[in-house]
PDB file of N, CA and C in Angstrom:
ATOM      1  N   GLU A 279     124.711  84.002 132.614  1.00 62.00           N
ATOM      2  CA  GLU A 279     124.458  85.176 131.527  1.00 62.00           C
ATOM      3  C   GLU A 279     123.474  85.429 131.086  1.00 62.00           C
ATOM      4  N   SER A 280     122.822  84.399 131.013  1.00 82.00           N
ATOM      5  CA  SER A 280     121.549  84.266 130.389  1.00 82.00           C
ATOM      6  C   SER A 280     120.921  85.228 130.913  1.00 82.00           C
ATOM      7  N   LEU A 281     120.601  84.688 131.856  1.00 83.00           N
ATOM      8  CA  LEU A 281     119.579  86.057 132.772  1.00 83.00           C
ATOM      9  C   LEU A 281     119.560  87.412 132.786  1.00 83.00           C
ATOM     10  N   GLN A 282     121.470  87.846 132.739  1.00 83.00           N
ATOM     11  CA  GLN A 282     121.805  88.987 132.664  1.00 83.00           C
ATOM     12  C   GLN A 282     121.457  89.709 130.841  1.00 83.00           C
ATOM     13  N   ASP A 283     121.693  88.809 130.354  1.00 83.00           N
ATOM     14  CA  ASP A 283     121.049  88.921 129.049  1.00 83.00           C
ATOM     15  C   ASP A 283     119.326  88.843 128.921  1.00 83.00           C
ATOM     16  N   ALA A 284     118.668  88.212 129.169  1.00 81.00           N
ATOM     17  CA  ALA A 284     117.065  87.984 129.390  1.00 81.00           C
ATOM     18  C   ALA A 284     116.601  89.548 130.184  1.00 81.00           C
ATOM     19  N   LEU A 285     117.141  89.783 131.178  1.00 80.00           N
ATOM     20  CA  LEU A 285     117.200  91.626 131.913  1.00 80.00           C
ATOM     21  C   LEU A 285     117.062  92.806 130.731  1.00 80.00           C
ATOM     22  N   GLN A 286     118.205  92.281 130.136  1.00 79.00           N
ATOM     23  CA  GLN A 286     118.354  93.353 129.376  1.00 79.00           C
ATOM     24  C   GLN A 286     117.615  93.748 127.605  1.00 79.00           C
ATOM     25  N   LEU A 287     117.067  92.676 128.113  1.00 80.00           N
ATOM     26  CA  LEU A 287     115.919  92.230 126.792  1.00 80.00           C
ATOM     27  C   LEU A 287     115.132  92.935 126.920  1.00 80.00           C
ATOM     28  N   CYS A 288     114.394  92.801 128.494  1.00 73.00           N
ATOM     29  CA  CYS A 288     113.256  93.364 128.674  1.00 73.00           C
ATOM     30  C   CYS A 288     113.319  94.647 129.111  1.00 73.00           C
ATOM     31  N   PHE A 289     114.615  95.389 130.042  1.00 66.00           N
ATOM     32  CA  PHE A 289     114.884  96.531 130.111  1.00 66.00           C
ATOM     33  C   PHE A 289     114.848  97.609 128.436  1.00 66.00           C
ATOM     34  N   ASP A 290     115.300  96.918 127.587  1.00 69.00           N
ATOM     35  CA  ASP A 290     115.421  97.602 126.360  1.00 69.00           C
ATOM     36  C   ASP A 290     113.656  97.500 125.412  1.00 69.00           C
ATOM     37  N   LYS A 291     113.148  96.786 125.972  1.00 67.00           N
ATOM     38  CA  LYS A 291     111.468  96.194 125.410  1.00 67.00           C
ATOM     39  C   LYS A 291     111.028  97.301 126.443  1.00 67.00           C
ATOM     40  N   LEU A 292     111.154  97.217 127.379  1.00 61.00           N
ATOM     41  CA  LEU A 292     110.569  98.326 128.390  1.00 61.00           C
ATOM     42  C   LEU A 292     110.928 100.403 128.180  1.00 61.00           C
ATOM     43  N   GLN A 293     111.658 100.144 127.475  1.00 57.00           N
ATOM     44  CA  GLN A 293     112.169 101.420 127.430  1.00 57.00           C
ATOM     45  C   GLN A 293     111.757 102.084 126.216  1.00 57.00           C
ATOM     46  N   LYS A 294     112.063 100.547 125.060  1.00 61.00           N
ATOM     47  CA  LYS A 294     111.191 101.185 123.410  1.00 61.00           C
ATOM     48  C   LYS A 294     109.756 101.263 123.909  1.00 61.00           C
ATOM     49  N   GLU A 295     109.002 101.409 124.581  1.00 60.00           N
ATOM     50  CA  GLU A 295     107.312 101.177 124.905  1.00 60.00           C
ATOM     51  C   GLU A 295     107.175 102.319 125.917  1.00 60.00           C
ATOM     52  N   ASN A 296     108.042 102.929 126.377  1.00 58.00           N
ATOM     53  CA  ASN A 296     107.670 103.994 127.478  1.00 58.00           C
ATOM     54  C   ASN A 296     108.305 104.955 127.383  1.00 58.00           C
ATOM     55  N   THR A 297     108.689 104.937 126.293  1.00 73.00           N
ATOM     56  CA  THR A 297     109.534 106.082 125.208  1.00 73.00           C
ATOM     57  C   THR A 297     108.406 107.706 125.559  1.00 73.00           C
ATOM     58  N   ASN A 298     109.032 108.847 125.370  1.00 82.00           N
ATOM     59  CA  ASN A 298     107.893 109.857 125.680  1.00 82.00           C
ATOM     60  C   ASN A 298     107.970 110.666 124.186  1.00 82.00           C
ATOM     61  N   ILE A 299     108.589 109.799 123.414  1.00 84.00           N
ATOM     62  CA  ILE A 299     109.464 110.445 121.776  1.00 84.00           C
ATOM     63  C   ILE A 299     108.746 109.782 120.979  1.00 84.00           C
ATOM     64  N   ILE A 300     107.239 110.618 120.125  1.00 87.00           N
ATOM     65  CA  ILE A 300     106.345 110.206 119.376  1.00 87.00           C
ATOM     66  C   ILE A 300     107.159 110.187 117.494  1.00 87.00           C
ATOM     67  N   LYS A 301     108.123 109.492 117.165  1.00 87.00           N
ATOM     68  CA  LYS A 301     107.465 110.160 115.539  1.00 87.00           C
ATOM     69  C   LYS A 301     106.889 110.057 114.610  1.00 87.00           C
ATOM     70  N   LEU A 302     107.054 111.197 114.087  1.00 90.00           N
ATOM     71  CA  LEU A 302     106.020 111.456 112.807  1.00 90.00           C
ATOM     72  C   LEU A 302     106.433 111.570 111.932  1.00 90.00           C
ATOM     73  N   PRO A 303     105.331 111.611 110.507  1.00 90.00           N
ATOM     74  CA  PRO A 303     106.368 111.993 108.939  1.00 90.00           C
ATOM     75  C   PRO A 303     107.126 112.909 108.752  1.00 90.00           C
ATOM     76  N   LYS A 304     108.069 113.054 107.853  1.00 89.00           N
ATOM     77  CA  LYS A 304     108.842 114.309 106.921  1.00 89.00           C
ATOM     78  C   LYS A 304     109.850 113.950 108.707  1.00 89.00           C
ATOM     79  N   GLU A 305     110.504 113.273 109.329  1.00 90.00           N
ATOM     80  CA  GLU A 305     111.625 113.583 110.399  1.00 90.00           C
ATOM     81  C   GLU A 305     111.165 114.387 111.148  1.00 90.00           C
ATOM     82  N   TYR A 306     110.043 113.911 112.052  1.00 92.00           N
ATOM     83  CA  TYR A 306     109.684 115.437 112.709  1.00 92.00           C
ATOM     84  C   TYR A 306     109.300 114.004 113.929  1.00 92.00           C
ATOM     85  N   THR A 307     109.801 114.493 115.274  1.00 90.00           N
ATOM     86  CA  THR A 307     109.299 114.206 116.363  1.00 90.00           C
ATOM     87  C   THR A 307     108.689 114.891 117.789  1.00 90.00           C
ATOM     88  N   TYR A 308     107.685 114.018 118.050  1.00 90.00           N
ATOM     89  CA  TYR A 308     107.280 115.300 119.691  1.00 90.00           C
ATOM     90  C   TYR A 308     107.646 114.527 120.596  1.00 90.00           C
ATOM     91  N   ASP A 309     108.319 115.405 121.725  1.00 89.00           N
ATOM     92  CA  ASP A 309     108.949 114.790 122.907  1.00 89.00           C
ATOM     93  C   ASP A 309     106.968 114.907 123.510  1.00 89.00           C
ATOM     94  N   THR A 310     106.256 114.096 124.201  1.00 86.00           N
ATOM     95  CA  THR A 310     104.769 114.671 125.050  1.00 86.00           C
ATOM     96  C   THR A 310     105.912 115.393 126.511  1.00 86.00           C
ATOM     97  N   PHE A 311     107.697 114.647 126.982  1.00 84.00           N
ATOM     98  CA  PHE A 311     107.143 115.290 128.142  1.00 84.00           C
ATOM     99  C   PHE A 311     107.609 116.927 128.546  1.00 84.00           C
ATOM    100  N   ASN A 312     108.680 117.407 127.152  1.00 88.00           N
ATOM    101  CA  ASN A 312     108.894 118.196 127.037  1.00 88.00           C
ATOM    102  C   ASN A 312     107.918 119.022 126.405  1.00 88.00           C
ATOM    103  N   GLN A 313     107.345 118.775 125.778  1.00 89.00           N
ATOM    104  CA  GLN A 313     105.892 119.036 125.023  1.00 89.00           C
ATOM    105  C   GLN A 313     106.982 120.074 123.692  1.00 89.00           C
ATOM    106  N   THR A 314     107.690 119.358 122.803  1.00 92.00           N
ATOM    107  CA  THR A 314     108.537 119.894 122.503  1.00 92.00           C
ATOM    108  C   THR A 314     108.501 119.273 120.303  1.00 92.00           C
ATOM    109  N   LEU A 315     108.227 120.034 119.823  1.00 93.00           N
ATOM    110  CA  LEU A 315     107.781 119.931 118.646  1.00 93.00           C
ATOM    111  C   LEU A 315     109.362 119.662 117.717  1.00 93.00           C
ATOM    112  N   LEU A 316     110.257 118.196 117.595  1.00 93.00           N
ATOM    113  CA  LEU A 316     111.314 118.854 116.584  1.00 93.00           C
ATOM    114  C   LEU A 316     111.371 118.014 115.331  1.00 93.00           C
ATOM    115  N   CYS A 317     112.231 118.776 114.213  1.00 94.00           N
ATOM    116  CA  CYS A 317     112.461 118.504 112.861  1.00 94.00           C
ATOM    117  C   CYS A 317     113.780 118.268 113.134  1.00 94.00           C
ATOM    118  N   GLN A 318     114.041 116.965 112.705  1.00 91.00           N
ATOM    119  CA  GLN A 318     116.096 116.470 112.654  1.00 91.00           C
ATOM    120  C   GLN A 318     116.538 116.956 113.380  1.00 91.00           C
ATOM    121  N   ASN A 319     116.176 117.027 114.878  1.00 84.00           N
ATOM    122  CA  ASN A 319     116.649 117.611 116.049  1.00 84.00           C
ATOM    123  C   ASN A 319     116.633 118.889 116.419  1.00 84.00           C
ATOM    124  N   SER A 320     116.350 119.647 115.521  1.00 93.00           N
ATOM    125  CA  SER A 320     116.147 121.426 115.652  1.00 93.00           C
ATOM    126  C   SER A 320     114.307 121.276 116.042  1.00 93.00           C
ATOM    127  N   VAL A 321     114.663 122.521 117.540  1.00 95.00           N
ATOM    128  CA  VAL A 321     112.911 122.504 118.059  1.00 95.00           C
ATOM    129  C   VAL A 321     112.199 123.332 116.594  1.00 95.00           C
ATOM    130  N   VAL A 322     111.276 123.559 117.123  1.00 96.00           N
ATOM    131  CA  VAL A 322     110.206 123.789 116.214  1.00 96.00           C
ATOM    132  C   VAL A 322     109.396 124.918 117.008  1.00 96.00           C
ATOM    133  N   LYS A 323     109.373 125.943 117.252  1.00 95.00           N
ATOM    134  CA  LYS A 323     108.931 126.993 117.767  1.00 95.00           C
ATOM    135  C   LYS A 323     106.859 127.012 118.164  1.00 95.00           C
ATOM    136  N   LEU A 324     106.696 126.383 118.916  1.00 95.00           N
ATOM    137  CA  LEU A 324     105.627 126.153 118.910  1.00 95.00           C
ATOM    138  C   LEU A 324     104.574 127.365 119.841  1.00 95.00           C
ATOM    139  N   THR A 325     103.266 127.975 120.049  1.00 94.00           N
ATOM    140  CA  THR A 325     103.003 129.005 120.544  1.00 94.00           C
ATOM    141  C   THR A 325     102.098 128.140 121.613  1.00 94.00           C
ATOM    142  N   PHE A 326     101.436 128.306 122.757  1.00 92.00           N
ATOM    143  CA  PHE A 326     100.775 127.471 124.182  1.00 92.00           C
ATOM    144  C   PHE A 326     100.001 127.286 123.176  1.00 92.00           C
ATOM    145  N   GLN A 327      99.232 127.935 122.799  1.00 91.00           N
ATOM    146  CA  GLN A 327      98.066 126.796 121.804  1.00 91.00           C
ATOM    147  C   GLN A 327      98.131 125.961 120.976  1.00 91.00           C
ATOM    148  N   GLU A 328      99.340 125.559 119.914  1.00 93.00           N
ATOM    149  CA  GLU A 328      99.717 125.127 119.668  1.00 93.00           C
ATOM    150  C   GLU A 328      99.937 123.903 119.547  1.00 93.00           C
ATOM    151  N   ARG A 329     101.082 124.044 121.071  1.00 93.00           N
ATOM    152  CA  ARG A 329     101.612 123.249 121.761  1.00 93.00           C
ATOM    153  C   ARG A 329     100.026 122.220 122.763  1.00 93.00           C
ATOM    154  N   ALA A 330      98.868 122.783 122.621  1.00 92.00           N
ATOM    155  CA  ALA A 330      98.527 122.347 123.261  1.00 92.00           C
ATOM    156  C   ALA A 330      97.307 121.428 122.285  1.00 92.00           C
ATOM    157  N   PHE A 331      97.131 121.605 120.989  1.00 93.00           N
ATOM    158  CA  PHE A 331      95.995 121.708 119.843  1.00 93.00           C
ATOM    159  C   PHE A 331      97.204 119.826 119.872  1.00 93.00           C
ATOM    160  N   PHE A 332      98.967 119.996 119.335  1.00 90.00           N
ATOM    161  CA  PHE A 332      99.033 118.886 119.747  1.00 90.00           C
ATOM    162  C   PHE A 332      98.899 117.586 120.253  1.00 90.00           C
ATOM    163  N   LYS A 333      99.043 118.245 121.831  1.00 91.00           N
ATOM    164  CA  LYS A 333      98.811 117.271 123.238  1.00 91.00           C
ATOM    165  C   LYS A 333      97.347 116.598 122.663  1.00 91.00           C
ATOM    166  N   LEU A 334      96.529 116.925 121.868  1.00 93.00           N
ATOM    167  CA  LEU A 334      94.996 116.921 122.231  1.00 93.00           C
ATOM    168  C   LEU A 334      95.479 115.673 121.516  1.00 93.00           C
ATOM    169  N   LEU A 335      95.854 116.105 120.210  1.00 94.00           N
ATOM    170  CA  LEU A 335      95.882 115.444 119.033  1.00 94.00           C
ATOM    171  C   LEU A 335      96.745 113.743 119.091  1.00 94.00           C
ATOM    172  N   LEU A 336      97.646 113.971 120.053  1.00 90.00           N
ATOM    173  CA  LEU A 336      98.394 112.858 120.118  1.00 90.00           C
ATOM    174  C   LEU A 336      98.130 111.890 121.444  1.00 90.00           C
ATOM    175  N   LYS A 337      97.420 112.652 122.287  1.00 88.00           N
ATOM    176  CA  LYS A 337      96.609 112.188 123.596  1.00 88.00           C
ATOM    177  C   LYS A 337      95.890 110.430 123.025  1.00 88.00           C
ATOM    178  N   HIS A 338      95.200 111.040 121.612  1.00 84.00           N
ATOM    179  CA  HIS A 338      94.387 109.791 121.104  1.00 84.00           C
ATOM    180  C   HIS A 338      95.124 109.453 119.911  1.00 84.00           C
ATOM    181  N   PRO A 339      96.217 109.301 119.439  1.00 84.00           N
ATOM    182  CA  PRO A 339      96.543 108.661 118.437  1.00 84.00           C
ATOM    183  C   PRO A 339      95.680 108.091 117.529  1.00 84.00           C
ATOM    184  N   GLY A 340      95.465 108.281 115.808  1.00 86.00           N
ATOM    185  CA  GLY A 340      94.532 107.201 115.014  1.00 86.00           C
ATOM    186  C   GLY A 340      93.269 107.670 115.279  1.00 86.00           C
ATOM    187  N   HIS A 341      92.947 108.570 116.341  1.00 91.00           N
ATOM    188  CA  HIS A 341      91.836 109.090 116.166  1.00 91.00           C
ATOM    189  C   HIS A 341      90.954 110.013 115.660  1.00 91.00           C
ATOM    190  N   ILE A 342      90.462 110.611 115.251  1.00 95.00           N
ATOM    191  CA  ILE A 342      89.844 112.113 114.582  1.00 95.00           C
ATOM    192  C   ILE A 342      89.195 112.650 115.724  1.00 95.00           C
ATOM    193  N   CYS A 343      89.973 114.326 116.010  1.00 94.00           N
ATOM    194  CA  CYS A 343      89.401 115.108 117.022  1.00 94.00           C
ATOM    195  C   CYS A 343      88.789 115.727 116.646  1.00 94.00           C
ATOM    196  N   SER A 344      87.095 115.434 117.155  1.00 92.00           N
ATOM    197  CA  SER A 344      86.265 116.866 116.509  1.00 92.00           C
ATOM    198  C   SER A 344      86.292 117.586 116.921  1.00 92.00           C
ATOM    199  N   TYR A 345      85.587 118.893 116.239  1.00 89.00           N
ATOM    200  CA  TYR A 345      85.645 120.608 116.267  1.00 89.00           C
ATOM    201  C   TYR A 345      85.344 120.334 117.615  1.00 89.00           C
ATOM    202  N   GLU A 346      84.444 119.568 118.422  1.00 88.00           N
ATOM    203  CA  GLU A 346      83.581 119.986 119.556  1.00 88.00           C
ATOM    204  C   GLU A 346      84.585 119.925 121.107  1.00 88.00           C
ATOM    205  N   GLU A 347      85.515 118.327 120.494  1.00 90.00           N
ATOM    206  CA  GLU A 347      86.521 117.908 122.108  1.00 90.00           C
ATOM    207  C   GLU A 347      87.522 119.203 121.596  1.00 90.00           C
ATOM    208  N   ILE A 348      88.524 119.559 120.423  1.00 90.00           N
ATOM    209  CA  ILE A 348      88.994 120.266 119.949  1.00 90.00           C
ATOM    210  C   ILE A 348      88.587 121.712 121.125  1.00 90.00           C
ATOM    211  N   GLU A 349      87.875 122.676 120.334  1.00 87.00           N
ATOM    212  CA  GLU A 349      87.061 123.726 121.261  1.00 87.00           C
ATOM    213  C   GLU A 349      87.021 123.516 122.942  1.00 87.00           C
ATOM    214  N   ASN A 350      86.821 121.985 123.111  1.00 86.00           N
ATOM    215  CA  ASN A 350      86.752 122.308 124.663  1.00 86.00           C
ATOM    216  C   ASN A 350      87.641 122.186 124.748  1.00 86.00           C
ATOM    217  N   PHE A 351      89.046 121.313 124.912  1.00 87.00           N
ATOM    218  CA  PHE A 351      90.457 121.288 124.834  1.00 87.00           C
ATOM    219  C   PHE A 351      91.267 122.820 124.800  1.00 87.00           C
ATOM    220  N   LEU A 352      91.016 123.243 124.102  1.00 84.00           N
ATOM    221  CA  LEU A 352      91.626 124.423 123.832  1.00 84.00           C
ATOM    222  C   LEU A 352      90.852 125.775 123.837  1.00 84.00           C
ATOM    223  N   PHE A 353      89.906 125.875 123.880  1.00 77.00           N
ATOM    224  CA  PHE A 353      89.162 127.089 124.184  1.00 77.00           C
ATOM    225  C   PHE A 353      87.966 127.960 125.282  1.00 77.00           C
ATOM    226  N   ASP A 354      88.328 126.585 126.121  1.00 72.00           N
ATOM    227  CA  ASP A 354      87.490 125.810 127.223  1.00 72.00           C
ATOM    228  C   ASP A 354      86.140 127.087 127.095  1.00 72.00           C
ATOM    229  N   THR A 355      85.753 128.129 128.068  1.00 63.00           N
ATOM    230  CA  THR A 355      84.620 128.708 127.666  1.00 63.00           C
ATOM    231  C   THR A 355      84.479 129.623 126.774  1.00 63.00           C
ATOM    232  N   GLN A 356      85.323 130.150 126.423  1.00 71.00           N
ATOM    233  CA  GLN A 356      85.582 131.284 125.639  1.00 71.00           C
ATOM    234  C   GLN A 356      85.099 130.964 123.642  1.00 71.00           C
ATOM    235  N   GLY A 357      84.977 129.929 124.079  1.00 73.00           N
ATOM    236  CA  GLY A 357      84.147 129.176 122.638  1.00 73.00           C
ATOM    237  C   GLY A 357      85.235 129.599 121.311  1.00 73.00           C
ATOM    238  N   MET A 358      84.685 128.707 120.445  1.00 77.00           N
ATOM    239  CA  MET A 358      86.313 129.164 119.248  1.00 77.00           C
ATOM    240  C   MET A 358      85.010 129.131 117.808  1.00 77.00           C
ATOM    241  N   SER A 359      85.352 129.601 117.092  1.00 80.00           N
ATOM    242  CA  SER A 359      84.904 129.841 115.825  1.00 80.00           C
ATOM    243  C   SER A 359      85.142 129.037 114.823  1.00 80.00           C
ATOM    244  N   ASP A 360      85.467 128.839 113.950  1.00 80.00           N
ATOM    245  CA  ASP A 360      86.077 127.986 112.588  1.00 80.00           C
ATOM    246  C   ASP A 360      86.935 128.387 111.874  1.00 80.00           C
ATOM    247  N   ASP A 361      86.847 129.791 111.861  1.00 86.00           N
ATOM    248  CA  ASP A 361      88.124 130.829 111.916  1.00 86.00           C
ATOM    249  C   ASP A 361      89.134 130.562 112.076  1.00 86.00           C
ATOM    250  N   ALA A 362      88.886 130.435 113.571  1.00 87.00           N
ATOM    251  CA  ALA A 362      90.118 130.561 114.943  1.00 87.00           C
ATOM    252  C   ALA A 362      90.516 128.929 114.931  1.00 87.00           C
ATOM    253  N   LEU A 363      89.808 127.953 114.867  1.00 89.00           N
ATOM    254  CA  LEU A 363      90.802 126.799 113.900  1.00 89.00           C
ATOM    255  C   LEU A 363      91.466 126.756 112.980  1.00 89.00           C
ATOM    256  N   LYS A 364      90.557 127.094 111.588  1.00 91.00           N
ATOM    257  CA  LYS A 364      91.642 127.019 110.749  1.00 91.00           C
ATOM    258  C   LYS A 364      92.620 128.132 111.038  1.00 91.00           C
ATOM    259  N   THR A 365      93.042 129.253 110.954  1.00 93.00           N
ATOM    260  CA  THR A 365      93.972 130.430 111.331  1.00 93.00           C
ATOM    261  C   THR A 365      95.603 129.272 112.360  1.00 93.00           C
ATOM    262  N   LEU A 366      94.358 128.108 113.005  1.00 93.00           N
ATOM    263  CA  LEU A 366      95.649 127.534 114.352  1.00 93.00           C
ATOM    264  C   LEU A 366      96.234 126.518 113.215  1.00 93.00           C
ATOM    265  N   VAL A 367      95.502 125.938 112.742  1.00 94.00           N
ATOM    266  CA  VAL A 367      96.008 124.717 111.704  1.00 94.00           C
ATOM    267  C   VAL A 367      96.898 125.150 110.838  1.00 94.00           C
ATOM    268  N   LYS A 368      96.530 126.193 110.020  1.00 95.00           N
ATOM    269  CA  LYS A 368      97.314 127.213 109.159  1.00 95.00           C
ATOM    270  C   LYS A 368      98.739 127.296 109.548  1.00 95.00           C
ATOM    271  N   LYS A 369      98.806 128.158 110.533  1.00 95.00           N
ATOM    272  CA  LYS A 369     100.043 128.395 111.420  1.00 95.00           C
ATOM    273  C   LYS A 369     101.002 127.663 111.765  1.00 95.00           C
ATOM    274  N   ILE A 370     100.692 126.251 112.510  1.00 94.00           N
ATOM    275  CA  ILE A 370     101.374 125.137 112.545  1.00 94.00           C
ATOM    276  C   ILE A 370     101.991 124.534 111.034  1.00 94.00           C
ATOM    277  N   ARG A 371     100.571 124.484 110.337  1.00 94.00           N
ATOM    278  CA  ARG A 371     101.052 123.726 109.058  1.00 94.00           C
ATOM    279  C   ARG A 371     101.745 124.713 108.123  1.00 94.00           C
ATOM    280  N   LYS A 372     102.172 126.111 108.533  1.00 95.00           N
ATOM    281  CA  LYS A 372     103.402 126.513 108.130  1.00 95.00           C
ATOM    282  C   LYS A 372     104.857 126.470 108.736  1.00 95.00           C
ATOM    283  N   LYS A 373     104.938 126.447 110.026  1.00 94.00           N
ATOM    284  CA  LYS A 373     105.662 125.819 110.736  1.00 94.00           C
ATOM    285  C   LYS A 373     106.513 125.065 110.720  1.00 94.00           C
ATOM    286  N   THR A 374     105.195 123.682 110.206  1.00 93.00           N
ATOM    287  CA  THR A 374     105.915 122.261 110.097  1.00 93.00           C
ATOM    288  C   THR A 374     105.319 121.950 108.222  1.00 93.00           C
ATOM    289  N   ASP A 375     105.464 120.615 108.237  1.00 91.00           N
ATOM    290  CA  ASP A 375     105.092 119.937 107.013  1.00 91.00           C
ATOM    291  C   ASP A 375     103.682 119.761 106.634  1.00 91.00           C
ATOM    292  N   LYS A 376     102.931 120.071 105.812  1.00 90.00           N
ATOM    293  CA  LYS A 376     101.460 120.129 105.699  1.00 90.00           C
ATOM    294  C   LYS A 376     100.480 118.729 106.163  1.00 90.00           C
ATOM    295  N   SER A 377     101.778 117.756 105.629  1.00 90.00           N
ATOM    296  CA  SER A 377     101.290 116.372 106.004  1.00 90.00           C
ATOM    297  C   SER A 377     100.854 115.601 107.138  1.00 90.00           C
ATOM    298  N   LEU A 378     101.443 116.819 108.123  1.00 93.00           N
ATOM    299  CA  LEU A 378     101.178 116.568 109.926  1.00 93.00           C
ATOM    300  C   LEU A 378      99.849 116.148 110.059  1.00 93.00           C
ATOM    301  N   ILE A 379      99.150 117.235 109.695  1.00 94.00           N
ATOM    302  CA  ILE A 379      97.846 117.176 110.321  1.00 94.00           C
ATOM    303  C   ILE A 379      96.921 117.441 109.319  1.00 94.00           C
ATOM    304  N   LYS A 380      96.081 115.802 109.698  1.00 94.00           N
ATOM    305  CA  LYS A 380      95.527 115.939 108.443  1.00 94.00           C
ATOM    306  C   LYS A 380      93.437 116.682 108.733  1.00 94.00           C
ATOM    307  N   ASN A 381      92.929 116.701 107.848  1.00 94.00           N
ATOM    308  CA  ASN A 381      91.558 117.271 108.189  1.00 94.00           C
ATOM    309  C   ASN A 381      90.939 116.880 107.905  1.00 94.00           C
ATOM    310  N   TYR A 382      90.173 116.066 107.856  1.00 94.00           N
ATOM    311  CA  TYR A 382      88.701 114.875 107.371  1.00 94.00           C
ATOM    312  C   TYR A 382      87.406 115.833 107.818  1.00 94.00           C
ATOM    313  N   SER A 383      87.169 116.590 106.318  1.00 91.00           N
ATOM    314  CA  SER A 383      85.813 117.504 105.748  1.00 91.00           C
ATOM    315  C   SER A 383      84.653 116.935 107.123  1.00 91.00           C
ATOM    316  N   LYS A 384      84.170 117.681 107.900  1.00 89.00           N
ATOM    317  CA  LYS A 384      83.260 118.221 108.901  1.00 89.00           C
ATOM    318  C   LYS A 384      83.095 117.049 109.942  1.00 89.00           C
ATOM    319  N   GLN A 385      84.047 116.583 110.442  1.00 94.00           N
ATOM    320  CA  GLN A 385      84.620 115.709 111.238  1.00 94.00           C
ATOM    321  C   GLN A 385      85.336 116.426 112.250  1.00 94.00           C
ATOM    322  N   GLY A 386      86.635 116.579 112.203  1.00 94.00           N
ATOM    323  CA  GLY A 386      87.735 117.234 112.918  1.00 94.00           C
ATOM    324  C   GLY A 386      89.417 116.873 112.043  1.00 94.00           C
ATOM    325  N   TYR A 387      89.764 117.015 112.922  1.00 95.00           N
ATOM    326  CA  TYR A 387      91.750 116.528 112.265  1.00 95.00           C
ATOM    327  C   TYR A 387      91.954 115.361 113.685  1.00 95.00           C
ATOM    328  N   LYS A 388      93.068 114.807 112.547  1.00 95.00           N
ATOM    329  CA  LYS A 388      93.892 113.629 112.863  1.00 95.00           C
ATOM    330  C   LYS A 388      95.589 114.148 113.087  1.00 95.00           C
ATOM    331  N   ILE A 389      96.305 113.373 113.748  1.00 93.00           N
ATOM    332  CA  ILE A 389      97.849 113.385 113.690  1.00 93.00           C
ATOM    333  C   ILE A 389      98.274 112.147 113.009  1.00 93.00           C
ATOM    334  N   ALA A 390      99.640 112.833 111.599  1.00 90.00           N
ATOM    335  CA  ALA A 390      99.657 111.650 111.096  1.00 90.00           C
ATOM    336  C   ALA A 390     100.685 111.068 111.662  1.00 90.00           C
ATOM    337  N   LEU A 391     100.343 109.482 111.213  1.00 85.00           N
ATOM    338  CA  LEU A 391     102.070 109.316 112.954  1.00 85.00           C
ATOM    339  C   LEU A 391     102.374 107.997 111.834  1.00 85.00           C
ATOM    340  N   SER A 392     103.961 108.220 111.853  1.00 75.00           N
ATOM    341  CA  SER A 392     105.119 106.872 111.005  1.00 75.00           C
ATOM    342  C   SER A 392     104.494 105.905 111.345  1.00 75.00           C
TER     343      SER A 392
END
């Protein structure tokens, strides 16, 4: 029975470490597999660009994504104005909690993690 207990502990640990659900502040979670933002288990509807922005920020948790990184990831060859990025962040903040995305002046953005 101790072997079964040990296997169960290993399974539980692997499941916890390999989850596709990322906990965010204020009862928000992000499902990386389905690219879905949830608030208290209700889906928060995001546009294609908003989902891509979350994906980029969550790709490097704890890292400030520079404006250049964001431009290259989201806007590819068409370029990005400061206003376009600010508008994107403003729309996300309107749908969510303001504290989810942190701005670092003249540096970039970072996602807040629980």
